[in-house]
Amino acid sequence: MPSIEFTANLAHQTTAPKCSVLGETVRDCLQAVFAQYPALRGYVLDDQNAIRQHVVVFVDGTAIRDRRTQSDAVRPDSELFVMQALSGG
Amino acid sequence: MSTKLYLGTRKGLLEAVRGSNGWEISRMSFLGVQVPMLLPDARDGTLYAAVDHGHFGTKFHASRDGGATWEERACPTYPPKPDDYVEVVNPMSLEPTPWTLKKIWALEAGASDGELWCGTIPGGLFHSTDHGTSWRLVESLWNHPDRAKWFGGGADWPGIHSILVDPRDRRRLLLAVSCAGLWESRDGGESWQNIGQGLRAEFMPPDQAGDPGIQDPHRIAWAPSNPDTIWMQHHNGIFHSADGGKNWREITNAAPSAFGFAVAVHPHDPQTAWFVPGIKDETRVACDGALCVMRTRDGGATWEQLRTGLPQQHAYHLVYRHCLDVTGDGQTLAFGSTTGSVWISDNGGDSWQRLSSDLPPIYCARFG
């Protein structure tokens, strides 16, 4: 199962534990986490369900390409990291 | 007499209390997080706060114990953008105005228990009837065809920063938008009219200067005792209306400057108002390095410059639009600056005492 981990800074604001989730895309993985921790959604996605402007998601070390719908593929052993972007915020 | 002052700052929400030794800062909430707007709701004692995490967006919190503990409530969110939506283009930048929350910029109590109104950048007005547990975008305004004329003033996108709810008829709402002038509803937000004859926009070509729909009101305020009298700190002047905002006259004798952001009105005397002047536009600091508050007590016929207790040399403070407040008795005022100072007056502005000079930039100051 892919694993997904969140920047420690999110833990100061809401519940954001490291998880293993089922999913074939980044969107699947994120939605699986949000189903378990609904309050986390608004910290990662904006109100149009895109990745927030100053949040970045890495899959196996590479930033995802589809920030709007998160269709980037993940493998069963992928490691996902949700980080703050240094772009600002 | 108010005994609490709440400050939304660049680095959290501060509470100050009036004790036997005067005003003291007593609590910090949301340390490290921006608090652009807050509302101490006098109806039931709830304290609301908009917090902007930067990376993680804006969130909305409420406290039932004056800020000791907080719970996260729903944040105003724009509904899904329709697939066939025709983009509203900012007439200045020619870029599409975003369909997403950028900032909570106004928060006011409505008519019924738990009713709230929330103004935002990029120009959406939101309504809650359940203490902020849920929010609804006011589509009558968001879908108004004239929104295509709205543009940002200072910010990249237009924003609703002032919301007045008429205490005589709470279905009457008056919004001030930078930059789209004044918008009035008389039916609780079901329909809207752009009003404001007599306003003047120096930043537009002369033939458009009087267009009510392109004005940049920095802030509007009225006395609850007389909501027909409204004061406006505008981008290029101070204006006064005696008929609920339909018509305005420019006040041209305010010294040292008619530029600023904030205005407060005496709750029981609509002819008394306070402003915090600055050098206009491109400079935006206190005039001549000397901070003052301007007060009129006669509807703008004459002005006093209140300086006692305020720094008069090398003072470069700017006071944002939500950073000046007056208590219900009209006696106690407070204002906070971009350079982290807060002053309080207990005599209507005659003299001031600095609460602190060590705070983060102040975004919002409200008595509770």
Short mmCIF file of C-alpha atoms in Angstrom, two decimals:
data_model
loop_
_atom_site.label_atom_id
_atom_site.label_comp_id
_atom_site.label_asym_id
_atom_site.label_seq_id
_atom_site.Cartn_x
_atom_site.Cartn_y
_atom_site.Cartn_z
CA MET A 1 0.00 0.00 0.00
CA PRO A 2 1.25 3.52 -0.70
CA SER A 3 2.26 5.48 2.36
CA ILE A 4 1.46 9.14 2.85
CA GLU A 5 3.14 11.47 5.28
CA PHE A 6 2.41 15.11 6.12
CA THR A 7 4.70 17.93 7.13
CA ALA A 8 5.01 18.14 10.90
CA ASN A 9 3.79 21.72 10.71
CA LEU A 10 0.32 20.45 9.88
CA ALA A 11 0.18 18.51 13.12
CA HIS A 12 0.21 21.81 15.01
CA GLN A 13 -3.07 22.76 13.32
CA THR A 14 -5.02 19.55 12.82
CA THR A 15 -4.73 15.78 12.89
CA ALA A 16 -2.36 14.62 10.15
CA PRO A 17 -0.76 11.25 10.94
CA LYS A 18 1.33 9.11 8.62
CA CYS A 19 -0.94 6.55 6.93
CA SER A 20 -0.94 3.65 4.54
CA VAL A 21 -3.82 3.92 2.09
CA LEU A 22 -5.25 2.16 -0.94
CA GLY A 23 -5.11 4.08 -4.21
CA GLU A 24 -3.84 4.21 -7.75
CA THR A 25 -3.63 8.00 -8.00
CA VAL A 26 -2.63 10.80 -5.68
CA ARG A 27 -6.28 11.83 -5.56
CA ASP A 28 -7.32 8.34 -4.40
CA CYS A 29 -4.72 8.41 -1.66
CA LEU A 30 -5.62 11.88 -0.45
CA GLN A 31 -9.34 11.15 -0.46
CA ALA A 32 -8.73 7.99 1.55
CA VAL A 33 -6.94 10.03 4.21
CA PHE A 34 -9.58 12.75 4.17
CA ALA A 35 -12.31 10.15 4.68
CA GLN A 36 -10.60 9.27 7.92
CA TYR A 37 -9.59 12.82 8.92
CA PRO A 38 -12.14 15.21 7.33
CA ALA A 39 -10.69 18.37 8.89
CA LEU A 40 -7.40 17.77 7.08
CA ARG A 41 -8.94 18.31 3.64
CA GLY A 42 -9.11 22.11 3.79
CA TYR A 43 -5.48 22.38 4.85
CA VAL A 44 -4.23 20.49 1.78
CA LEU A 45 -6.86 21.32 -0.87
CA ASP A 46 -8.46 24.66 -1.68
CA ASP A 47 -12.20 25.14 -2.06
CA GLN A 48 -12.02 23.96 -5.69
CA ASN A 49 -10.28 20.73 -4.63
CA ALA A 50 -6.93 21.75 -6.11
CA ILE A 51 -3.71 21.43 -4.14
CA ARG A 52 -3.28 24.67 -2.22
CA GLN A 53 -1.04 27.19 -3.91
CA HIS A 54 1.70 26.87 -1.32
CA VAL A 55 1.44 23.14 -0.65
CA VAL A 56 3.40 20.59 -2.68
CA VAL A 57 2.93 16.83 -2.94
CA PHE A 58 5.84 14.55 -3.76
CA VAL A 59 5.49 10.98 -5.05
CA ASP A 60 8.71 9.03 -4.67
CA GLY A 61 10.67 12.25 -4.62
CA THR A 62 9.02 14.00 -7.57
CA ALA A 63 6.50 16.82 -7.25
CA ILE A 64 3.16 15.90 -8.82
CA ARG A 65 2.19 17.46 -12.16
CA ASP A 66 -1.60 17.56 -11.88
CA ARG A 67 -2.20 19.88 -8.98
CA ARG A 68 -5.80 20.54 -10.04
CA THR A 69 -7.19 16.98 -10.00
CA GLN A 70 -4.23 14.99 -8.60
CA SER A 71 -4.41 12.30 -11.30
CA ASP A 72 -0.72 11.44 -10.99
CA ALA A 73 -0.26 7.67 -10.68
CA VAL A 74 1.15 5.99 -7.60
CA ARG A 75 2.60 2.48 -7.28
CA PRO A 76 1.68 0.08 -4.49
CA ASP A 77 4.97 0.84 -2.75
CA SER A 78 5.03 4.60 -3.44
CA GLU A 79 5.87 7.08 -0.75
CA LEU A 80 3.88 10.32 -0.75
CA PHE A 81 4.91 13.44 1.13
CA VAL A 82 2.69 16.50 1.61
CA MET A 83 4.92 19.48 2.30
CA GLN A 84 4.89 23.25 2.53
CA ALA A 85 6.16 24.80 -0.68
CA LEU A 86 8.95 27.31 -0.26
CA SER A 87 7.13 29.41 -2.84
CA GLY A 88 5.51 31.46 -0.14
CA GLY A 89 2.51 31.43 2.11
CA MET B 1 -17.56 49.94 29.68
CA SER B 2 -15.57 47.49 27.56
CA THR B 3 -12.87 45.69 29.44
CA LYS B 4 -11.37 43.66 26.61
CA LEU B 5 -9.58 44.53 23.42
CA TYR B 6 -8.83 41.91 20.80
CA LEU B 7 -6.06 42.35 18.24
CA GLY B 8 -5.68 40.30 15.08
CA THR B 9 -2.01 40.40 14.11
CA ARG B 10 0.55 39.00 11.70
CA LYS B 11 1.53 36.48 14.37
CA GLY B 12 -1.64 35.59 16.22
CA LEU B 13 -4.59 36.93 18.19
CA LEU B 14 -3.88 39.02 21.27
CA GLU B 15 -6.26 39.85 24.08
CA ALA B 16 -5.80 42.90 26.28
CA VAL B 17 -7.81 43.50 29.43
CA ARG B 18 -8.50 46.59 31.47
CA GLY B 19 -7.56 45.90 35.08
CA SER B 20 -6.94 47.99 38.15
CA ASN B 21 -3.55 49.04 36.73
CA GLY B 22 -4.88 49.92 33.31
CA TRP B 23 -4.74 47.94 30.08
CA GLU B 24 -2.49 44.89 29.88
CA ILE B 25 -1.97 42.16 27.30
CA SER B 26 -3.25 38.95 28.81
CA ARG B 27 -3.29 36.22 26.17
CA MET B 28 -1.95 35.13 22.79
CA SER B 29 -3.87 32.64 20.64
CA PHE B 30 -2.82 31.11 17.30
CA LEU B 31 0.84 32.05 17.81
CA GLY B 32 2.61 32.35 14.48
CA VAL B 33 -0.55 32.44 12.40
CA GLN B 34 -2.04 35.50 10.71
CA VAL B 35 -5.38 36.71 12.07
CA PRO B 36 -6.76 39.14 9.50
CA MET B 37 -10.23 39.43 11.03
CA LEU B 38 -12.09 38.73 14.26
CA LEU B 39 -15.49 39.43 15.75
CA PRO B 40 -16.43 39.57 19.42
CA ASP B 41 -20.16 38.89 19.07
CA ALA B 42 -21.90 40.89 21.77
CA ARG B 43 -25.13 38.92 21.33
CA ASP B 44 -23.92 35.70 22.89
CA GLY B 45 -20.29 36.32 23.82
CA THR B 46 -18.82 34.14 21.07
CA LEU B 47 -15.44 35.27 19.79
CA TYR B 48 -14.86 34.46 16.12
CA ALA B 49 -11.49 34.51 14.38
CA ALA B 50 -10.39 34.09 10.79
CA VAL B 51 -6.90 32.61 10.77
CA ASP B 52 -4.70 32.50 7.69
CA HIS B 53 -2.10 29.77 7.77
CA GLY B 54 -0.46 30.95 4.58
CA HIS B 55 0.52 27.55 3.23
CA PHE B 56 -2.58 25.82 4.51
CA GLY B 57 -5.13 28.52 3.75
CA THR B 58 -7.74 30.37 5.76
CA LYS B 59 -9.64 28.70 8.57
CA PHE B 60 -12.46 29.88 10.83
CA HIS B 61 -12.51 29.36 14.59
CA ALA B 62 -14.85 30.23 17.44
CA SER B 63 -14.40 30.50 21.18
CA ARG B 64 -17.19 30.41 23.74
CA ASP B 65 -14.91 31.38 26.62
CA GLY B 66 -13.34 34.60 25.38
CA GLY B 67 -10.38 32.94 23.69
CA ALA B 68 -9.29 30.44 26.37
CA THR B 69 -10.24 27.53 24.09
CA TRP B 70 -11.12 27.40 20.40
CA GLU B 71 -12.96 25.09 18.06
CA GLU B 72 -12.65 25.07 14.31
CA ARG B 73 -15.87 25.91 12.49
CA ALA B 74 -16.61 25.84 8.77
CA CYS B 75 -14.66 28.23 6.61
CA PRO B 76 -16.52 30.21 3.93
CA THR B 77 -15.75 28.34 0.73
CA TYR B 78 -16.66 29.11 -2.83
CA PRO B 79 -18.91 26.43 -4.35
CA PRO B 80 -17.59 24.36 -7.27
CA LYS B 81 -17.05 26.54 -10.31
CA PRO B 82 -19.60 25.59 -13.01
CA ASP B 83 -18.10 24.00 -16.11
CA ASP B 84 -19.80 26.57 -18.33
CA TYR B 85 -18.75 29.55 -16.21
CA VAL B 86 -17.59 32.53 -18.24
CA GLU B 87 -14.61 34.02 -16.42
CA VAL B 88 -15.03 37.47 -14.88
CA VAL B 89 -11.93 39.35 -15.94
CA ASN B 90 -10.28 41.98 -13.77
CA PRO B 91 -10.62 45.10 -15.95
CA MET B 92 -7.20 46.40 -14.85
CA SER B 93 -4.99 43.30 -15.10
CA LEU B 94 -7.19 41.48 -17.64
CA GLU B 95 -6.65 38.32 -15.61
CA PRO B 96 -9.60 36.15 -14.51
CA THR B 97 -10.75 36.93 -11.00
CA PRO B 98 -10.14 33.78 -8.93
CA TRP B 99 -13.10 31.61 -7.92
CA THR B 100 -11.59 30.68 -4.58
CA LEU B 101 -11.18 32.18 -1.12
CA LYS B 102 -8.11 34.39 -0.83
CA LYS B 103 -8.80 36.26 2.41
CA ILE B 104 -11.52 36.86 4.98
CA TRP B 105 -11.67 40.64 5.14
CA ALA B 106 -14.90 41.48 6.97
CA LEU B 107 -17.01 39.77 9.62
CA GLU B 108 -20.18 41.18 11.17
CA ALA B 109 -23.15 40.02 13.20
CA GLY B 110 -26.48 39.79 11.38
CA ALA B 111 -30.05 40.08 12.58
CA SER B 112 -30.93 36.75 14.11
CA ASP B 113 -29.14 34.63 16.69
CA GLY B 114 -26.03 33.14 15.15
CA GLU B 115 -26.38 35.04 11.88
CA LEU B 116 -23.07 36.24 10.43
CA TRP B 117 -21.97 38.08 7.30
CA CYS B 118 -18.47 37.60 5.92
CA GLY B 119 -16.74 39.64 3.22
CA THR B 120 -13.82 38.22 1.31
CA ILE B 121 -11.18 38.74 -1.31
CA PRO B 122 -11.83 38.12 -4.25
CA GLY B 123 -15.24 39.73 -3.67
CA GLY B 124 -17.60 37.04 -2.45
CA LEU B 125 -20.04 37.79 0.37
CA PHE B 126 -20.92 34.83 2.60
CA HIS B 127 -23.85 34.31 4.96
CA SER B 128 -24.19 31.99 7.95
CA THR B 129 -27.27 31.47 10.08
CA ASP B 130 -25.74 28.96 12.46
CA HIS B 131 -22.78 30.63 14.21
CA GLY B 132 -20.41 29.80 11.37
CA THR B 133 -21.15 26.08 11.34
CA SER B 134 -21.97 26.47 7.64
CA TRP B 135 -21.72 29.25 5.06
CA ARG B 136 -23.43 30.11 1.80
CA LEU B 137 -22.03 32.31 -0.96
CA VAL B 138 -24.46 35.16 -1.67
CA GLU B 139 -24.88 34.40 -5.34
CA SER B 140 -27.08 37.42 -6.07
CA LEU B 141 -23.99 39.58 -5.59
CA TRP B 142 -21.37 37.15 -6.93
CA ASN B 143 -23.40 36.70 -10.13
CA HIS B 144 -24.25 40.39 -10.52
CA PRO B 145 -23.24 41.44 -14.04
CA ASP B 146 -21.53 44.58 -12.72
CA ARG B 147 -18.97 42.46 -10.86
CA ALA B 148 -17.10 42.48 -14.17
CA LYS B 149 -16.13 46.08 -13.30
CA TRP B 150 -14.64 45.21 -9.91
CA PHE B 151 -10.88 45.38 -9.44
CA GLY B 152 -8.40 45.26 -6.59
CA GLY B 153 -7.11 48.28 -4.73
CA GLY B 154 -3.77 47.47 -3.14
CA ALA B 155 -4.66 43.78 -3.23
CA ASP B 156 -4.59 41.97 -6.56
CA TRP B 157 -8.31 41.19 -6.42
CA PRO B 158 -11.41 43.05 -5.30
CA GLY B 159 -12.52 42.61 -1.71
CA ILE B 160 -15.42 43.35 0.62
CA HIS B 161 -13.95 44.98 3.71
CA SER B 162 -16.88 46.79 5.33
CA ILE B 163 -20.33 45.37 6.11
CA LEU B 164 -22.92 47.53 7.85
CA VAL B 165 -26.17 45.98 9.05
CA ASP B 166 -28.91 48.57 9.70
CA PRO B 167 -30.07 48.21 13.33
CA ARG B 168 -33.48 49.67 12.38
CA ASP B 169 -34.05 47.20 9.55
CA ARG B 170 -31.60 44.33 9.51
CA ARG B 171 -32.58 43.38 5.99
CA ARG B 172 -30.74 46.52 4.90
CA LEU B 173 -27.06 45.85 4.29
CA LEU B 174 -24.39 48.20 3.05
CA LEU B 175 -21.07 46.89 1.75
CA ALA B 176 -17.92 48.76 0.83
CA VAL B 177 -15.75 47.13 -1.80
CA SER B 178 -12.22 47.96 -2.93
CA CYS B 179 -12.64 48.68 -5.73
CA ALA B 180 -16.30 48.65 -6.56
CA GLY B 181 -17.76 51.34 -4.31
CA LEU B 182 -20.85 50.81 -2.19
CA TRP B 183 -23.41 48.05 -2.59
CA GLU B 184 -26.75 48.21 -0.82
CA SER B 185 -29.35 45.53 -0.26
CA ARG B 186 -32.76 46.24 1.24
CA ASP B 187 -33.98 42.67 1.16
CA GLY B 188 -31.43 40.78 3.24
CA GLY B 189 -29.05 40.19 0.35
CA GLU B 190 -31.49 38.99 -2.29
CA SER B 191 -30.77 41.93 -4.58
CA TRP B 192 -28.12 44.65 -4.74
CA GLN B 193 -27.72 48.21 -5.99
CA ASN B 194 -24.51 50.14 -6.48
CA ILE B 195 -24.95 53.54 -4.81
CA GLY B 196 -22.76 56.55 -4.07
CA GLN B 197 -23.28 59.74 -6.03
CA GLY B 198 -20.75 62.44 -5.29
CA LEU B 199 -17.78 60.16 -4.68
CA ARG B 200 -14.66 60.99 -6.67
CA ALA B 201 -11.94 58.61 -7.83
CA GLU B 202 -8.70 60.46 -8.49
CA PHE B 203 -7.11 57.26 -9.80
CA MET B 204 -9.41 57.06 -12.84
CA PRO B 205 -9.59 59.17 -16.01
CA PRO B 206 -11.61 62.34 -15.35
CA ASP B 207 -14.68 61.23 -17.27
CA GLN B 208 -14.96 58.13 -15.06
CA ALA B 209 -14.02 59.72 -11.74
CA GLY B 210 -17.63 60.00 -10.59
CA ASP B 211 -18.67 56.45 -11.46
CA PRO B 212 -20.01 54.92 -8.20
CA GLY B 213 -18.91 51.46 -9.35
CA ILE B 214 -15.17 52.10 -9.50
CA GLN B 215 -14.68 53.91 -6.19
CA ASP B 216 -12.15 52.79 -3.60
CA PRO B 217 -13.72 53.24 -0.17
CA HIS B 218 -11.04 52.23 2.32
CA ARG B 219 -13.57 51.95 5.13
CA ILE B 220 -17.10 53.06 6.01
CA ALA B 221 -18.64 53.48 9.45
CA TRP B 222 -21.85 54.81 10.94
CA ALA B 223 -23.34 55.47 14.34
CA PRO B 224 -25.89 52.79 15.23
CA SER B 225 -28.01 55.64 16.61
CA ASN B 226 -28.25 57.18 13.14
CA PRO B 227 -27.41 54.86 10.25
CA ASP B 228 -28.32 57.52 7.70
CA THR B 229 -25.13 59.39 8.52
CA ILE B 230 -22.13 57.55 7.12
CA TRP B 231 -18.45 58.41 7.12
CA MET B 232 -16.02 57.13 4.55
CA GLN B 233 -12.26 57.09 4.42
CA HIS B 234 -11.75 56.88 0.68
CA HIS B 235 -8.53 56.34 -1.23
CA ASN B 236 -8.34 60.00 -2.12
CA GLY B 237 -10.37 61.75 0.52
CA ILE B 238 -12.86 61.80 3.34
CA PHE B 239 -16.54 61.73 2.43
CA HIS B 240 -19.77 62.15 4.40
CA SER B 241 -23.29 61.04 3.58
CA ALA B 242 -26.45 62.21 5.32
CA ASP B 243 -28.87 60.01 3.40
CA GLY B 244 -27.75 56.46 3.96
CA GLY B 245 -25.02 56.48 1.34
CA LYS B 246 -26.97 57.62 -1.71
CA ASN B 247 -25.21 60.99 -1.90
CA TRP B 248 -21.84 62.08 -0.59
CA ARG B 249 -19.98 65.30 -0.04
CA GLU B 250 -16.22 65.49 0.08
CA ILE B 251 -14.62 66.91 3.22
CA THR B 252 -11.70 68.99 2.01
CA ASN B 253 -10.51 70.72 5.18
CA ALA B 254 -9.18 67.71 7.11
CA ALA B 255 -5.58 68.28 8.17
CA PRO B 256 -2.87 67.12 8.12
CA SER B 257 -4.13 64.71 5.45
CA ALA B 258 -7.31 63.26 4.01
CA PHE B 259 -5.50 60.02 3.20
CA GLY B 260 -5.79 57.02 5.49
CA PHE B 261 -7.58 53.75 5.93
CA ALA B 262 -9.49 53.67 9.21
CA VAL B 263 -12.53 55.56 10.48
CA ALA B 264 -14.58 55.26 13.67
CA VAL B 265 -17.83 57.03 14.50
CA HIS B 266 -19.18 57.94 17.95
CA PRO B 267 -22.00 55.45 18.60
CA HIS B 268 -24.36 58.15 19.92
CA ASP B 269 -23.20 61.17 17.98
CA PRO B 270 -22.93 60.70 14.21
CA GLN B 271 -21.26 64.10 13.82
CA THR B 272 -18.23 62.88 15.77
CA ALA B 273 -15.71 60.75 13.88
CA TRP B 274 -12.06 59.81 14.15
CA PHE B 275 -9.53 59.15 11.37
CA VAL B 276 -5.82 58.29 11.40
CA PRO B 277 -4.15 60.28 8.61
CA GLY B 278 -1.05 59.41 6.63
CA ILE B 279 0.93 60.59 3.65
CA LYS B 280 -1.03 59.53 0.66
CA ASP B 281 -0.75 56.64 -1.59
CA GLU B 282 2.82 55.87 -2.53
CA THR B 283 4.40 56.71 0.88
CA ARG B 284 1.90 55.54 3.50
CA VAL B 285 3.45 56.62 6.79
CA ALA B 286 2.45 59.16 9.43
CA CYS B 287 2.56 62.77 8.16
CA ASP B 288 5.90 64.48 8.89
CA GLY B 289 6.94 61.48 11.02
CA ALA B 290 4.45 62.62 13.67
CA LEU B 291 1.48 60.41 14.47
CA CYS B 292 -1.92 61.93 15.09
CA VAL B 293 -5.61 61.10 15.15
CA MET B 294 -8.02 63.56 13.56
CA ARG B 295 -11.37 64.18 15.23
CA THR B 296 -14.36 66.15 14.12
CA ARG B 297 -17.33 66.82 16.41
CA ASP B 298 -19.38 68.86 13.99
CA GLY B 299 -19.83 66.71 10.94
CA GLY B 300 -16.55 67.72 9.36
CA ALA B 301 -16.88 71.50 9.65
CA THR B 302 -13.81 71.63 11.91
CA TRP B 303 -11.07 69.18 12.85
CA GLU B 304 -8.78 68.62 15.81
CA GLN B 305 -5.37 66.97 15.59
CA LEU B 306 -5.03 64.73 18.65
CA ARG B 307 -1.36 64.14 19.43
CA THR B 308 -1.00 63.84 23.22
CA GLY B 309 0.75 60.58 23.99
CA LEU B 310 1.50 59.78 20.34
CA PRO B 311 5.09 59.82 18.97
CA GLN B 312 5.93 63.07 17.22
CA GLN B 313 9.35 62.31 15.77
CA HIS B 314 10.42 59.62 13.33
CA ALA B 315 7.13 57.77 13.64
CA TYR B 316 6.36 55.72 10.53
CA HIS B 317 3.20 54.00 11.63
CA LEU B 318 0.41 53.15 9.25
CA VAL B 319 -3.00 52.13 10.58
CA TYR B 320 -4.95 49.68 8.45
CA ARG B 321 -8.69 49.94 7.87
CA HIS B 322 -9.80 47.50 10.57
CA CYS B 323 -7.39 48.75 13.22
CA LEU B 324 -9.34 51.59 14.86
CA ASP B 325 -12.28 50.94 17.18
CA VAL B 326 -14.41 52.81 19.66
CA THR B 327 -16.43 51.44 22.56
CA GLY B 328 -20.19 51.71 22.85
CA ASP B 329 -20.00 54.78 25.08
CA GLY B 330 -17.79 56.64 22.61
CA GLN B 331 -15.12 57.27 25.23
CA THR B 332 -12.51 54.55 24.78
CA LEU B 333 -10.66 54.18 21.49
CA ALA B 334 -7.84 51.93 20.39
CA PHE B 335 -5.76 51.69 17.27
CA GLY B 336 -2.87 49.52 16.16
CA SER B 337 -0.21 50.02 13.54
CA THR B 338 1.70 48.10 10.90
CA THR B 339 4.80 48.56 13.02
CA GLY B 340 3.34 46.79 16.03
CA SER B 341 2.25 49.56 18.34
CA VAL B 342 -1.18 49.86 19.95
CA TRP B 343 -2.52 52.98 21.63
CA ILE B 344 -5.61 53.35 23.80
CA SER B 345 -7.47 56.49 24.83
CA ASP B 346 -10.02 56.60 27.63
CA ASN B 347 -11.10 60.18 26.94
CA GLY B 348 -12.36 60.18 23.40
CA GLY B 349 -8.92 60.63 21.88
CA ASP B 350 -7.80 63.66 23.91
CA SER B 351 -4.79 61.68 25.10
CA TRP B 352 -3.32 58.28 24.35
CA GLN B 353 -1.29 55.62 26.12
CA ARG B 354 0.76 53.03 24.31
CA LEU B 355 -0.22 49.49 25.22
CA SER B 356 2.91 48.08 23.56
CA SER B 357 5.41 48.89 20.85
CA ASP B 358 6.61 45.32 20.49
CA LEU B 359 3.75 43.59 18.73
CA PRO B 360 3.48 42.04 15.28
CA PRO B 361 1.85 44.16 12.56
CA ILE B 362 -1.77 44.80 13.56
CA TYR B 363 -4.50 43.76 11.11
CA CYS B 364 -7.61 44.22 13.22
CA ALA B 365 -8.54 45.81 16.56
CA ARG B 366 -11.95 45.34 18.18
CA PHE B 367 -13.32 45.87 21.65
CA GLY B 368 -15.26 43.01 23.17
#
